[in-house]
Short mmCIF file of C-alpha atoms in Angstrom, two decimals:
data_model
loop_
_atom_site.label_atom_id
_atom_site.label_comp_id
_atom_site.label_asym_id
_atom_site.label_seq_id
_atom_site.Cartn_x
_atom_site.Cartn_y
_atom_site.Cartn_z
CA MET A 158 -1.57 -0.95 -24.58
CA SER A 159 -4.43 -2.27 -26.68
CA ASN A 160 -8.41 -2.87 -25.31
CA SER A 161 -7.64 -6.56 -25.74
CA LEU A 162 -5.18 -5.53 -22.97
CA TRP A 163 -7.54 -3.26 -21.16
CA GLU A 164 -10.11 -5.59 -20.77
CA LYS A 165 -7.63 -8.02 -19.29
CA TYR A 166 -6.66 -5.63 -17.07
CA ALA A 167 -10.30 -5.03 -16.30
CA LYS A 168 -11.44 -8.41 -15.88
CA VAL A 169 -9.79 -9.32 -13.03
CA LEU A 170 -9.78 -6.34 -12.08
CA VAL A 171 -13.12 -6.63 -11.56
CA ASP A 172 -14.18 -10.88 -11.05
CA TYR A 173 -10.81 -12.10 -8.88
CA SER A 174 -9.86 -8.53 -7.46
CA VAL A 175 -13.05 -7.34 -5.50
CA LYS A 176 -15.50 -9.91 -7.43
CA VAL A 177 -18.34 -7.85 -7.83
CA LYS A 178 -21.85 -9.54 -8.02
CA LYS A 179 -24.79 -8.97 -9.78
CA GLY A 180 -27.25 -5.67 -7.18
CA GLU A 181 -23.11 -4.14 -5.73
CA LEU A 182 -22.12 -0.61 -5.74
CA THR A 183 -19.26 -0.30 -6.68
CA ILE A 184 -16.73 3.23 -6.74
CA ILE A 185 -14.79 3.46 -9.81
CA ARG A 186 -12.37 5.99 -8.15
CA THR A 187 -9.30 7.62 -9.86
CA ASP A 188 -7.18 10.44 -9.98
CA SER A 189 -7.15 11.52 -12.95
CA TYR A 190 -8.74 11.81 -16.78
CA GLN A 191 -5.53 9.90 -18.66
CA SER A 192 -7.15 6.51 -17.35
CA GLN A 193 -9.83 6.42 -18.32
CA PRO A 194 -9.22 4.01 -21.51
CA LEU A 195 -9.23 1.09 -18.30
CA VAL A 196 -11.92 3.30 -16.10
CA LYS A 197 -14.63 2.95 -18.77
CA GLU A 198 -13.81 -0.78 -19.47
CA ILE A 199 -13.91 -1.73 -15.66
CA TYR A 200 -17.59 0.82 -15.66
CA LYS A 201 -18.31 -2.32 -18.97
CA GLN A 202 -17.07 -5.03 -16.86
CA VAL A 203 -19.24 -3.90 -13.70
CA LEU A 204 -21.98 -3.83 -15.90
CA LEU A 205 -22.37 -6.74 -17.72
CA ARG A 206 -22.12 -8.63 -14.11
CA GLY A 207 -24.99 -6.58 -12.60
CA GLY A 208 -23.28 -4.19 -9.73
CA PHE A 209 -24.36 -0.72 -10.22
CA PRO A 210 -21.14 0.89 -11.18
CA VAL A 211 -20.31 5.17 -10.21
CA VAL A 212 -16.74 6.86 -11.05
CA ARG A 213 -15.32 9.65 -8.86
CA MET A 214 -12.82 11.24 -11.43
CA GLY A 215 -10.33 13.64 -9.66
CA VAL A 216 -8.84 16.86 -10.58
CA GLU A 217 -5.79 17.23 -10.57
CA GLY A 218 -4.11 20.08 -8.38
CA LEU A 219 -7.40 20.64 -6.22
CA ASN A 220 -5.68 18.53 -3.35
CA GLU A 221 -3.42 20.82 -3.16
CA LEU A 222 -5.79 24.04 -3.51
CA TYR A 223 -6.71 22.11 -0.75
CA ILE A 224 -4.24 22.43 1.66
CA LYS A 225 -2.59 25.58 0.16
CA ASN A 226 -5.61 27.46 1.63
CA ALA A 227 -8.18 25.41 4.05
CA ASP A 228 -8.56 26.33 7.66
CA ASP A 229 -7.94 24.23 10.63
CA GLU A 230 -12.50 23.83 10.49
CA GLN A 231 -12.30 22.68 6.57
CA LEU A 232 -9.51 20.75 7.60
CA GLU A 233 -11.36 18.39 10.47
CA TYR A 234 -14.39 18.23 7.51
CA ILE A 235 -16.16 14.91 5.28
CA ASP A 236 -18.12 15.79 3.31
CA PRO A 237 -21.06 13.17 3.91
CA MET A 238 -21.01 11.33 0.40
CA THR A 239 -18.26 10.35 0.97
CA GLU A 240 -19.27 9.47 4.08
CA LEU A 241 -21.87 7.96 2.37
CA GLU A 242 -19.39 5.89 -0.10
CA TYR A 243 -17.54 3.36 2.94
CA ASP A 244 -21.10 2.86 4.41
CA LYS A 245 -23.23 1.65 1.79
CA ALA A 246 -19.97 0.12 -1.53
CA LYS A 247 -19.58 -3.00 -1.58
CA ASN A 248 -16.48 -3.17 -3.23
CA LEU A 249 -13.85 0.04 -4.27
CA ILE A 250 -11.83 0.57 -7.02
CA SER A 251 -9.52 2.60 -6.93
CA ILE A 252 -6.97 4.00 -10.30
CA GLY A 253 -3.60 6.12 -9.95
CA ALA A 254 -2.95 8.09 -13.75
CA PRO A 255 -1.42 11.28 -11.96
CA LEU A 256 0.10 13.98 -14.10
CA ASN A 257 2.61 15.21 -11.47
CA VAL A 258 3.59 12.99 -8.46
CA LYS A 259 5.57 16.30 -7.09
CA ASN A 260 1.89 18.67 -6.18
CA MET A 261 2.09 17.54 -2.46
CA ALA A 262 6.13 18.66 -2.42
CA LYS A 263 5.65 21.51 -0.98
CA ALA A 264 2.31 21.20 1.12
CA ASP A 265 2.15 21.68 4.88
CA SER A 266 3.22 18.90 6.43
CA LYS A 267 1.40 20.24 9.43
CA LYS A 268 -1.98 20.70 7.85
CA LEU A 269 -1.13 17.81 5.68
CA ALA A 270 -0.52 15.82 9.10
CA LYS A 271 -4.57 17.42 11.06
CA ARG A 272 -6.46 16.42 7.51
CA SER A 273 -4.80 12.58 7.59
CA ASN A 274 -6.03 12.38 11.15
CA THR A 275 -9.95 13.79 10.37
CA MET A 276 -9.65 10.35 7.06
CA LYS A 277 -8.45 8.42 9.48
CA HIS A 278 -12.11 7.22 10.89
CA LEU A 279 -13.05 6.23 7.26
CA THR A 280 -9.56 3.70 6.83
CA GLU A 281 -10.15 2.89 10.16
CA LYS A 282 -14.50 1.80 8.81
CA MET A 283 -12.46 0.40 5.47
CA LEU A 284 -10.20 -2.03 7.24
CA LYS A 285 -12.49 -3.36 9.12
CA ARG A 286 -15.48 -3.23 7.07
CA TYR A 287 -12.81 -5.32 4.63
CA ALA A 288 -12.11 -7.67 7.53
CA ALA A 289 -15.67 -8.85 8.06
CA GLY A 290 -16.25 -9.50 4.59
CA ASP A 291 -18.08 -5.91 3.43
CA LEU A 292 -16.36 -4.61 1.41
CA ASN A 293 -13.89 -5.73 -0.78
CA TRP A 294 -11.09 -2.33 -2.87
CA VAL A 295 -8.68 -2.61 -5.40
CA ILE A 296 -5.43 -0.38 -5.20
CA ALA A 297 -3.70 -0.48 -8.67
CA ASP A 298 -2.52 1.55 -10.72
CA PHE A 299 -2.48 3.64 -15.21
CA PRO A 300 0.90 4.37 -16.20
CA THR A 301 1.15 7.50 -17.51
CA ASN A 302 4.28 10.26 -18.33
CA ALA A 303 4.68 11.13 -14.29
CA LEU A 304 4.80 7.79 -13.43
CA ALA A 305 7.24 6.89 -15.81
CA GLN A 306 9.69 9.61 -14.92
CA GLU A 307 9.85 9.01 -11.46
CA ALA A 308 11.07 5.57 -12.80
CA ASN A 309 13.65 7.43 -14.07
CA MET A 310 12.19 4.95 -17.69
CA SER A 311 11.04 6.92 -20.75
CA LEU A 312 6.25 5.38 -20.76
CA ASP A 313 6.68 2.67 -23.38
CA ASP A 314 9.15 1.49 -20.93
CA TYR A 315 6.41 2.17 -17.50
CA THR A 316 3.24 0.08 -19.55
CA ASP A 317 5.55 -2.65 -19.93
CA PHE A 318 7.67 -2.37 -16.51
CA LEU A 319 3.54 -2.21 -15.13
CA ILE A 320 2.16 -5.30 -17.20
CA LYS A 321 4.71 -7.29 -16.58
CA ALA A 322 4.48 -6.84 -12.83
CA CYS A 323 1.18 -7.40 -13.08
CA TYR A 324 1.77 -10.73 -14.70
CA LEU A 325 -0.87 -9.06 -17.35
CA HIS A 326 1.39 -10.59 -20.34
CA LEU A 327 0.09 -14.16 -20.25
CA ASP A 328 -2.83 -15.07 -21.03
CA ASN A 329 -3.44 -15.66 -17.94
CA PRO A 330 -2.67 -13.47 -14.86
CA VAL A 331 -5.54 -14.28 -12.46
CA GLU A 332 -3.86 -18.03 -12.39
CA LYS A 333 0.18 -16.72 -11.94
CA TRP A 334 -2.11 -14.97 -9.02
CA VAL A 335 -3.63 -17.53 -7.62
CA GLU A 336 -0.07 -20.47 -7.47
CA ILE A 337 1.85 -16.92 -5.62
CA GLY A 338 -1.09 -17.06 -3.40
CA GLU A 339 -1.08 -20.77 -3.07
CA LYS A 340 3.16 -20.86 -2.18
CA GLN A 341 2.81 -17.16 0.06
CA GLN A 342 0.33 -18.92 2.12
CA LYS A 343 2.51 -21.81 2.92
CA ILE A 344 4.76 -18.83 4.08
CA ALA A 345 1.78 -17.50 6.24
CA GLU A 346 1.06 -20.78 8.37
CA PHE A 347 4.33 -21.33 8.93
CA LEU A 348 5.04 -17.18 10.52
CA ASN A 349 1.58 -17.91 12.45
CA LYS A 350 2.96 -20.50 14.46
CA LYS A 351 5.82 -18.05 15.69
CA SER A 352 5.80 -15.59 18.18
CA LYS A 353 9.25 -13.39 17.18
CA ILE A 354 10.28 -12.16 15.07
CA ARG A 355 13.94 -10.74 14.81
CA ILE A 356 15.77 -8.39 11.93
CA GLU A 357 18.46 -7.94 11.38
CA GLY A 358 20.85 -6.51 8.89
CA GLU A 359 22.95 -2.47 8.09
CA LYS A 360 22.21 -0.61 10.95
CA THR A 361 19.26 -3.03 11.66
CA ASP A 362 18.92 -5.30 14.41
CA ILE A 363 14.93 -5.17 15.49
CA THR A 364 12.04 -8.15 17.57
CA PHE A 365 8.51 -7.30 17.12
CA ASN A 366 6.32 -9.53 18.79
CA VAL A 367 3.38 -11.87 16.86
CA SER A 368 1.90 -13.49 18.39
CA GLY A 369 -1.96 -14.58 18.25
CA ARG A 370 -1.67 -12.98 15.13
CA ILE A 371 -2.44 -13.48 11.45
CA TRP A 372 -0.15 -13.56 8.68
CA LYS A 373 -1.44 -13.40 5.89
CA SER A 374 -0.65 -13.60 2.21
CA CYS A 375 -1.71 -10.59 -0.57
CA SER A 376 -2.02 -11.98 -4.91
CA GLY A 377 -3.60 -9.39 -6.46
CA GLU A 378 -6.83 -8.87 -3.67
CA CYS A 379 -6.48 -5.90 -2.11
CA ASN A 380 -3.15 -4.69 -4.39
CA PHE A 381 -2.52 -4.92 -8.05
CA PRO A 382 -0.16 -5.60 -8.65
CA ASP A 383 0.56 -7.85 -5.35
CA GLY A 384 3.36 -10.27 -3.96
CA GLU A 385 3.97 -9.65 -0.13
CA VAL A 386 2.69 -12.03 3.15
CA TYR A 387 2.49 -9.69 5.97
CA THR A 388 1.19 -8.65 9.70
CA SER A 389 0.14 -6.87 11.86
CA PRO A 390 2.63 -6.94 15.42
CA ILE A 391 1.25 -6.12 19.10
CA GLU A 392 1.06 -3.37 20.01
CA ASP A 393 4.09 -2.38 22.66
CA SER A 394 6.24 -5.00 21.66
CA ALA A 395 8.86 -3.43 18.66
CA GLN A 396 12.51 -3.09 20.33
CA GLY A 397 15.41 -1.93 18.32
CA GLN A 398 16.87 0.00 15.72
CA ILE A 399 15.93 -0.72 12.38
CA TYR A 400 17.32 2.16 8.26
CA PHE A 401 15.52 1.84 5.76
CA ASP A 402 17.78 2.71 2.78
CA PHE A 403 15.82 3.35 -0.48
CA PRO A 404 13.89 6.48 -0.49
CA GLN A 405 10.37 6.99 1.30
CA ILE A 406 8.27 8.25 -0.50
CA TYR A 407 4.62 9.79 0.93
CA ARG A 408 1.72 11.97 -1.05
CA GLY A 409 4.46 13.35 -2.81
CA ASN A 410 7.48 14.23 -0.46
CA GLU A 411 10.41 12.12 0.40
CA ALA A 412 12.56 11.25 2.97
CA GLN A 413 15.80 9.30 2.33
CA LYS A 414 18.55 7.16 5.01
CA VAL A 415 15.66 6.71 7.28
CA LEU A 416 17.12 6.33 10.73
CA LEU A 417 14.67 4.78 13.24
CA THR A 418 14.54 3.95 16.88
CA LEU A 419 11.96 1.50 18.80
CA LYS A 420 11.48 0.74 22.14
CA ASN A 421 7.63 -0.49 24.50
CA GLY A 422 6.32 -0.51 19.89
CA LYS A 423 7.14 3.25 19.74
CA ILE A 424 9.58 5.72 17.65
CA ILE A 425 11.10 7.30 19.78
CA GLU A 426 13.61 8.89 17.45
CA ALA A 427 13.30 9.11 13.97
CA LYS A 428 16.36 10.28 12.14
CA ALA A 429 16.74 11.14 7.66
CA GLU A 430 19.50 12.04 5.95
CA LYS A 431 16.37 14.18 3.55
CA GLY A 432 13.12 15.09 4.92
CA GLU A 433 13.24 14.60 8.59
CA GLU A 434 12.05 17.49 9.48
CA TYR A 435 8.69 16.34 6.88
CA LEU A 436 9.30 12.84 8.63
CA ASN A 437 8.61 13.67 12.22
CA ASN A 438 5.58 15.43 11.09
CA MET A 439 4.07 13.02 10.04
CA LEU A 440 5.13 10.25 12.54
CA ASP A 441 2.86 13.94 14.69
CA THR A 442 -0.30 13.16 12.93
CA ASP A 443 -2.26 11.44 15.88
CA GLU A 444 -1.28 9.41 18.90
CA GLY A 445 -1.07 5.58 16.93
CA SER A 446 1.01 7.53 13.57
CA ARG A 447 4.43 6.08 15.97
CA PHE A 448 2.68 2.81 16.08
CA VAL A 449 3.96 0.12 13.74
CA GLY A 450 1.18 -1.51 12.33
CA GLU A 451 2.53 -3.31 9.71
CA ILE A 452 5.56 -5.85 8.96
CA ALA A 453 5.54 -8.01 5.92
CA ILE A 454 7.98 -8.82 3.11
CA GLY A 455 7.82 -8.38 -0.40
CA THR A 456 7.69 -11.56 -3.14
CA ASN A 457 7.40 -10.34 -6.48
CA GLU A 458 10.19 -10.91 -8.48
CA MET A 459 9.04 -9.16 -11.95
CA ILE A 460 10.50 -5.85 -9.56
CA GLN A 461 13.54 -4.77 -8.84
CA GLU A 462 14.16 -1.59 -8.86
CA VAL A 463 12.46 1.18 -7.41
CA THR A 464 10.39 3.72 -9.18
CA GLY A 465 8.88 6.22 -6.42
CA ASN A 466 5.30 4.87 -6.21
CA ILE A 467 4.46 2.62 -2.86
CA LEU A 468 2.53 0.59 -4.81
CA PHE A 469 5.50 -1.41 -6.43
CA ASP A 470 8.22 -0.74 -4.77
CA GLU A 471 6.65 -2.32 -1.22
CA LYS A 472 6.45 -4.92 -3.38
CA ILE A 473 9.88 -6.00 -4.37
CA GLY A 474 11.41 -8.78 -3.97
CA GLY A 475 14.39 -9.65 -1.32
CA SER A 476 12.86 -6.48 0.14
CA ILE A 477 10.87 -5.76 3.26
CA HIS A 478 8.44 -3.13 5.18
CA MET A 479 7.37 -1.95 8.20
CA ALA A 480 4.55 0.47 8.61
CA ALA A 481 4.25 3.54 11.29
CA GLY A 482 0.95 3.89 11.63
CA ALA A 483 -2.52 2.36 11.01
CA SER A 484 -3.70 -1.51 11.71
CA TYR A 485 -4.84 -4.04 10.00
CA PRO A 486 -7.45 -5.64 11.38
CA ASP A 487 -8.00 -8.61 9.67
CA THR A 488 -4.19 -9.90 10.70
CA GLY A 489 -5.46 -8.66 14.90
CA GLY A 490 -4.18 -5.46 14.87
CA LYS A 491 -5.17 -2.42 17.14
CA ASN A 492 -3.56 0.60 15.88
CA VAL A 493 -5.66 3.15 14.97
CA SER A 494 -4.03 5.70 12.68
CA GLY A 495 -4.76 8.40 10.31
CA LEU A 496 -1.40 7.49 8.89
CA HIS A 497 0.03 4.32 7.51
CA TRP A 498 3.01 4.86 5.46
CA ASP A 499 5.51 2.17 4.25
CA LEU A 500 8.70 2.26 4.82
CA ILE A 501 10.79 -0.52 2.42
CA LYS A 502 14.63 -1.38 3.04
CA ASN A 503 17.04 -4.13 0.97
CA MET A 504 17.45 -7.46 2.31
CA LYS A 505 19.65 -8.38 -0.79
CA ASN A 506 22.52 -6.96 1.27
CA GLY A 507 22.81 -9.34 3.86
CA GLY A 508 19.67 -8.60 4.84
CA LYS A 509 18.20 -11.19 8.14
CA ILE A 510 14.92 -12.54 9.83
CA TYR A 511 14.72 -14.70 11.93
CA ALA A 512 11.94 -16.29 13.31
CA ASP A 513 11.72 -17.75 17.44
CA ASP A 514 15.38 -17.58 16.48
CA GLU A 515 15.19 -19.14 13.51
CA LEU A 516 17.61 -17.89 10.48
CA ILE A 517 14.21 -18.22 7.86
CA TYR A 518 15.78 -15.57 5.42
CA GLU A 519 18.66 -14.31 4.34
CA ASN A 520 19.66 -11.88 1.42
CA GLY A 521 16.57 -11.34 -0.01
CA LYS A 522 15.72 -15.46 -0.16
CA PHE A 523 13.24 -17.45 1.79
CA LEU A 524 15.08 -20.25 3.81
CA VAL A 525 12.36 -22.20 5.38
#
């Protein structure tokens, strides 16, 4: 990517996604040095807008060392500087640029769950501040060999894929995201008038009560790339069974061919052909982790293949996803958890969605 493309990418994140203004504390996080070209440009753009940029650059392997060596007291500790950032920052920009996407694959899943439980109050704080308009945040990625390898692509091909998924190949990507947002908002407004959602498909027949909950259109303001409409269903409403045919990846670990059974909103049985123990350990993170925090419909037609990166995979045009764990306060969601695992399902193979018994979506396409 050329310097001009990094500048374009940074301007979209700073001006469109989080809308940095003069005097605002803006935390720029990244997990490795590889993202420096983009991080430097973001830093510059924040300065040019009168903001106060602070960079937090991670060191590859620290998380692995932490989970291996931390005792229970350390797993339950949150440093005051991190706490302060969640309290004081106006904007959070997170750039993923991993050197190794599998460095946590052998981590103790019970210790991971304990750490997630510790961190859940920070997640809850972030979501509440966002819902109140006190915090803006966006998650984006920088193309690396690790991400390309996970997606079974060369680095050049993966970079091209990322650019197009973000519409950065267009002269005015923001104009495109605004257009997408307007189209999706019409779908959200239609769904906001509905009370019951039913999803049918392979090994799937599940219903959710969404009465009084708010459907949201996602068009590049919290995730980049984006492309989905979502809500948080009534916490005790999910009933039935749902099958996720795509690989389900969370923190470098994987569960394949996941089949969940839900009753009164709770996942009472979780099976997987691969990674079943890890799946259940994550679902046992805390009291809220077996409840549904989100249901969503992916709309990004520039993303058609599973890449192993949830930032992209949950947006696949023609897919849905259901998150186990934390819900979104801005939709009316009340479930609190340290877990938010987005599980993705292909809907192009006969999948159907009904809203108040009206067929509104079939084979990956909206009918309304």
